[in-house]
Amino acid sequence: MGHLGSANPPSEISKKQAEARLVAAQQRLLRLRLLLGGQIGEKRIGPPLCVVFEGWDASGKGGAIKRLVAPLDPRHVRVSQFAAPTYDEKRHHFLQRFWNVLPGNGGMSVLDRSWYGRVLVERVEGFATQEQWTRAYDEIAEFERTLAAEGMILIKFWMHVSEDEQLERFESRRTDPLRSWKLTDEDWRNREKRAEYEAAVEEMIDRTDRPKARWTVIAGNNKPHARLAVAEHVCHLLETRLAKRGYDLSAADQDGGPHD
């Protein structure tokens, strides 16, 4: 079945119920974020939180990120998107360009694509040599181990959609003048290599899924359920990690409504 086949299907709830639970999760995350930043509760700065999104083209990464950060003050979270490295970035080690966007203590960063490009698109498209992308698994694992050792809470998502669902979303984008810019010739070319990308994704998860840097595969065919799954998982993992570090979560349990 592989890692991609292990994604839990959406629970049997309606779209309306999923949206209501999403709102609750968003408010929960808001309070946890304020606790992390020392704005409520014990007023001590918590560990950095970094949420990494990878996934198929048109898999819903942008929509999930938008819902995840929607209730948060823009001063308290940074969203960074990564495309192909620039000429100057290629002069450095491939991990160098990611350091500056990582959160400090009490901070939160969300990455729309990440260092995993080395073992995905750069591997499949031949932008990295076999020696480079093969070596990258250990480099990435050590990089994440170092971040975790310094206290960072690292959450990694793979947004998974079926081949048929992806095609439907491509066609929908192509005919929508306000979203057609999202669809490129590269997206179509990548789709033709889906089998190669699936093999790369399976190996990526297999070799970089570690106790403090776990991968979570999100079944993304149903957008409302996928967005809910992302938000609830972030809340659950953040609560678990903070509790293990001795944080009093009672301040985050108080339902004070939205905060300015």
Short mmCIF file of C-alpha atoms in Angstrom, two decimals:
data_model
loop_
_atom_site.label_atom_id
_atom_site.label_comp_id
_atom_site.label_asym_id
_atom_site.label_seq_id
_atom_site.Cartn_x
_atom_site.Cartn_y
_atom_site.Cartn_z
CA MET A 1 0.00 0.00 0.00
CA GLY A 2 2.87 2.39 0.76
CA HIS A 3 2.82 5.64 2.69
CA LEU A 4 0.53 7.44 0.26
CA GLY A 5 -2.07 4.71 0.50
CA SER A 6 -2.13 5.03 4.29
CA ALA A 7 -3.85 8.43 4.36
CA ASN A 8 -6.92 8.23 6.55
CA PRO A 9 -10.12 8.85 4.55
CA PRO A 10 -12.36 11.74 5.66
CA SER A 11 -14.53 11.03 8.67
CA GLU A 12 -18.24 10.68 8.03
CA ILE A 13 -19.25 14.26 8.72
CA SER A 14 -20.96 16.80 6.51
CA LYS A 15 -19.32 19.82 4.94
CA LYS A 16 -21.18 22.05 7.41
CA GLN A 17 -19.92 20.02 10.37
CA ALA A 18 -16.38 20.06 8.99
CA GLU A 19 -16.48 23.83 8.65
CA ALA A 20 -17.78 24.23 12.22
CA ARG A 21 -15.01 22.03 13.57
CA LEU A 22 -12.48 23.99 11.52
CA VAL A 23 -13.58 27.23 13.16
CA ALA A 24 -13.16 25.60 16.58
CA ALA A 25 -9.69 24.33 15.64
CA GLN A 26 -8.70 27.77 14.37
CA GLN A 27 -9.69 29.38 17.65
CA ARG A 28 -7.86 26.64 19.53
CA LEU A 29 -4.73 27.29 17.47
CA LEU A 30 -5.03 31.03 18.08
CA ARG A 31 -4.97 30.51 21.85
CA LEU A 32 -2.11 28.01 21.60
CA ARG A 33 -0.15 30.46 19.45
CA LEU A 34 -0.65 33.21 22.02
CA LEU A 35 0.51 30.80 24.73
CA LEU A 36 3.55 29.89 22.62
CA GLY A 37 4.43 33.55 22.17
CA GLY A 38 4.07 34.39 25.84
CA GLN A 39 1.07 36.68 25.32
CA ILE A 40 -1.21 34.64 27.61
CA GLY A 41 -0.78 32.09 30.39
CA GLU A 42 2.59 31.82 32.03
CA LYS A 43 3.96 34.66 29.90
CA ARG A 44 7.07 32.70 28.96
CA ILE A 45 8.34 32.29 25.45
CA GLY A 46 7.75 28.82 24.07
CA PRO A 47 9.60 26.76 21.47
CA PRO A 48 9.60 27.58 17.73
CA LEU A 49 6.86 25.99 15.61
CA CYS A 50 7.50 25.18 11.96
CA VAL A 51 4.81 23.64 9.73
CA VAL A 52 6.02 22.25 6.41
CA PHE A 53 3.68 21.59 3.48
CA GLU A 54 4.56 19.38 0.54
CA GLY A 55 2.17 17.73 -1.88
CA TRP A 56 1.00 17.26 -5.43
CA ASP A 57 0.29 20.24 -7.65
CA ALA A 58 -3.30 21.38 -6.95
CA SER A 59 -3.44 19.24 -3.83
CA GLY A 60 -4.80 22.05 -1.65
CA LYS A 61 -1.65 23.26 0.08
CA GLY A 62 -2.54 26.92 -0.39
CA GLY A 63 -6.10 26.50 0.85
CA ALA A 64 -4.99 24.53 3.90
CA ILE A 65 -2.33 27.13 4.75
CA LYS A 66 -4.83 29.98 4.32
CA ARG A 67 -7.27 28.37 6.78
CA LEU A 68 -4.49 27.47 9.20
CA VAL A 69 -3.15 31.00 9.58
CA ALA A 70 -6.41 32.92 9.03
CA PRO A 71 -7.13 33.60 12.74
CA LEU A 72 -3.55 34.47 13.63
CA ASP A 73 -2.09 37.94 13.90
CA PRO A 74 0.27 38.45 10.91
CA ARG A 75 2.93 39.58 13.38
CA HIS A 76 2.88 36.14 14.99
CA VAL A 77 3.32 33.89 11.95
CA ARG A 78 5.38 33.96 8.76
CA VAL A 79 4.33 32.12 5.60
CA SER A 80 7.12 31.46 3.10
CA GLN A 81 6.86 29.96 -0.36
CA PHE A 82 9.71 28.32 -2.22
CA ALA A 83 10.14 27.83 -5.93
CA ALA A 84 13.25 26.94 -7.90
CA PRO A 85 16.48 28.29 -6.35
CA THR A 86 17.98 31.39 -7.91
CA TYR A 87 21.38 31.46 -9.56
CA ASP A 88 22.95 32.91 -6.42
CA GLU A 89 21.21 30.36 -4.16
CA LYS A 90 22.64 27.55 -6.27
CA ARG A 91 26.13 28.74 -5.31
CA HIS A 92 25.47 27.58 -1.73
CA HIS A 93 24.49 24.36 -0.03
CA PHE A 94 20.84 23.63 -0.84
CA LEU A 95 19.75 24.04 2.81
CA GLN A 96 21.24 27.53 3.13
CA ARG A 97 18.25 29.41 1.72
CA PHE A 98 15.87 28.01 4.33
CA TRP A 99 17.66 29.15 7.48
CA ASN A 100 16.47 32.76 7.39
CA VAL A 101 12.76 31.84 7.37
CA LEU A 102 12.90 29.42 10.29
CA PRO A 103 11.14 30.66 13.44
CA GLY A 104 12.89 31.67 16.62
CA ASN A 105 11.68 30.85 20.12
CA GLY A 106 8.02 31.78 20.45
CA GLY A 107 7.66 32.15 16.69
CA MET A 108 5.75 30.23 14.02
CA SER A 109 6.61 29.67 10.37
CA VAL A 110 4.64 27.91 7.66
CA LEU A 111 6.53 26.72 4.58
CA ASP A 112 4.80 26.18 1.26
CA ARG A 113 7.31 23.67 -0.12
CA SER A 114 10.69 23.27 1.48
CA TRP A 115 14.08 21.58 1.48
CA TYR A 116 12.38 18.42 0.25
CA GLY A 117 12.57 19.79 -3.27
CA ARG A 118 16.06 18.28 -3.42
CA VAL A 119 14.68 14.73 -3.21
CA LEU A 120 11.52 15.40 -5.22
CA VAL A 121 11.55 17.77 -8.19
CA GLU A 122 15.34 18.09 -8.31
CA ARG A 123 15.65 14.33 -8.25
CA VAL A 124 12.96 13.55 -10.83
CA GLU A 125 13.79 16.41 -13.19
CA GLY A 126 17.54 15.85 -13.02
CA PHE A 127 18.35 19.24 -11.45
CA ALA A 128 20.48 17.43 -8.86
CA THR A 129 22.90 14.61 -9.52
CA GLN A 130 22.15 11.17 -8.12
CA GLU A 131 24.99 11.60 -5.66
CA GLN A 132 23.51 14.92 -4.49
CA TRP A 133 19.92 13.80 -3.94
CA THR A 134 20.98 10.46 -2.47
CA ARG A 135 23.18 12.24 0.05
CA ALA A 136 20.39 14.71 0.82
CA TYR A 137 18.28 12.24 2.83
CA ASP A 138 20.88 12.08 5.60
CA GLU A 139 21.56 15.82 5.34
CA ILE A 140 17.87 16.63 5.75
CA ALA A 141 17.41 14.16 8.60
CA GLU A 142 20.40 15.64 10.44
CA PHE A 143 19.18 19.20 9.72
CA GLU A 144 15.79 18.39 11.24
CA ARG A 145 17.39 16.52 14.14
CA THR A 146 19.42 19.63 14.92
CA LEU A 147 16.32 21.84 14.83
CA ALA A 148 14.43 19.43 17.11
CA ALA A 149 17.37 19.23 19.51
CA GLU A 150 17.21 23.02 19.85
CA GLY A 151 13.55 22.69 20.77
CA MET A 152 11.72 23.31 17.51
CA ILE A 153 8.33 21.64 17.03
CA LEU A 154 8.37 20.45 13.42
CA ILE A 155 5.19 19.32 11.67
CA LYS A 156 5.35 17.95 8.12
CA PHE A 157 2.38 17.40 5.82
CA TRP A 158 2.12 15.65 2.48
CA MET A 159 -1.11 16.73 0.78
CA HIS A 160 -2.27 13.76 -1.26
CA VAL A 161 -4.87 13.73 -4.02
CA SER A 162 -5.72 11.03 -6.53
CA GLU A 163 -4.66 11.33 -10.15
CA ASP A 164 -8.28 11.76 -11.25
CA GLU A 165 -8.96 14.47 -8.66
CA GLN A 166 -5.81 16.32 -9.70
CA LEU A 167 -6.89 16.28 -13.34
CA GLU A 168 -10.32 17.65 -12.40
CA ARG A 169 -8.70 20.50 -10.49
CA PHE A 170 -6.33 21.23 -13.38
CA GLU A 171 -9.27 21.48 -15.77
CA SER A 172 -11.16 23.71 -13.35
CA ARG A 173 -8.21 26.07 -13.09
CA ARG A 174 -7.70 26.16 -16.84
CA THR A 175 -11.24 27.44 -17.45
CA ASP A 176 -11.28 29.97 -14.57
CA PRO A 177 -9.76 33.33 -15.61
CA LEU A 178 -9.05 34.21 -11.97
CA ARG A 179 -7.19 30.97 -11.25
CA SER A 180 -5.66 30.03 -14.60
CA TRP A 181 -2.41 31.67 -13.54
CA LYS A 182 -1.97 28.83 -11.04
CA LEU A 183 -1.70 26.26 -13.84
CA THR A 184 1.55 26.10 -15.78
CA ASP A 185 3.06 23.94 -18.49
CA GLU A 186 5.35 22.57 -15.79
CA ASP A 187 2.32 21.29 -13.86
CA TRP A 188 1.22 19.26 -16.89
CA ARG A 189 4.75 17.91 -17.43
CA ASN A 190 5.02 16.90 -13.77
CA ARG A 191 1.71 15.09 -14.05
CA GLU A 192 3.08 12.96 -16.88
CA LYS A 193 5.81 11.79 -14.50
CA ARG A 194 3.47 10.94 -11.64
CA ALA A 195 4.80 7.39 -11.27
CA GLU A 196 8.34 8.71 -10.87
CA TYR A 197 7.20 11.31 -8.35
CA GLU A 198 5.25 8.70 -6.38
CA ALA A 199 8.41 6.59 -6.06
CA ALA A 200 10.34 9.67 -4.92
CA VAL A 201 7.66 10.59 -2.36
CA GLU A 202 7.55 7.07 -0.94
CA GLU A 203 11.33 7.02 -0.48
CA MET A 204 11.33 10.54 0.94
CA ILE A 205 8.80 9.63 3.64
CA ASP A 206 10.46 6.30 4.34
CA ARG A 207 13.89 7.86 4.88
CA THR A 208 12.98 11.12 6.62
CA ASP A 209 10.11 10.13 8.91
CA ARG A 210 11.72 10.43 12.34
CA PRO A 211 10.27 10.50 15.90
CA LYS A 212 10.50 14.29 16.22
CA ALA A 213 9.91 15.04 12.54
CA ARG A 214 7.02 12.80 11.53
CA TRP A 215 5.24 12.95 8.21
CA THR A 216 1.45 13.13 8.16
CA VAL A 217 -0.23 12.22 4.87
CA ILE A 218 -3.48 14.14 4.41
CA ALA A 219 -6.19 12.65 2.19
CA GLY A 220 -6.92 15.75 0.14
CA ASN A 221 -9.64 14.81 -2.35
CA ASN A 222 -12.22 16.42 -0.06
CA LYS A 223 -11.01 19.98 0.58
CA PRO A 224 -13.09 20.83 3.70
CA HIS A 225 -12.06 17.59 5.39
CA ALA A 226 -8.41 18.06 4.42
CA ARG A 227 -8.31 21.59 5.84
CA LEU A 228 -9.92 20.37 9.05
CA ALA A 229 -7.46 17.46 9.34
CA VAL A 230 -4.51 19.85 9.01
CA ALA A 231 -5.76 22.33 11.61
CA GLU A 232 -6.73 19.67 14.15
CA HIS A 233 -3.45 17.82 13.74
CA VAL A 234 -1.42 20.99 14.33
CA CYS A 235 -3.43 21.72 17.47
CA HIS A 236 -3.11 18.16 18.76
CA LEU A 237 0.63 17.91 18.20
CA LEU A 238 1.29 21.36 19.61
CA GLU A 239 -0.74 20.56 22.73
CA THR A 240 1.06 17.24 23.18
CA ARG A 241 4.53 18.72 22.81
CA LEU A 242 3.83 21.68 25.09
CA ALA A 243 2.30 19.43 27.76
CA LYS A 244 5.40 17.21 27.70
CA ARG A 245 7.51 20.30 28.30
CA GLY A 246 5.51 21.22 31.37
CA TYR A 247 3.38 24.01 29.96
CA ASP A 248 0.11 24.79 31.68
CA LEU A 249 -2.46 24.65 28.89
CA SER A 250 -5.32 25.96 31.01
CA ALA A 251 -4.96 29.45 29.53
CA ALA A 252 -5.49 27.97 26.08
CA ASP A 253 -8.56 26.13 27.35
CA GLN A 254 -10.37 29.35 28.14
CA ASP A 255 -12.83 30.22 25.41
CA GLY A 256 -12.33 33.93 25.22
CA GLY A 257 -13.37 34.27 21.59
CA PRO A 258 -11.32 35.95 18.86
CA HIS A 259 -8.41 38.16 19.90
CA ASP A 260 -7.33 41.43 18.32
#
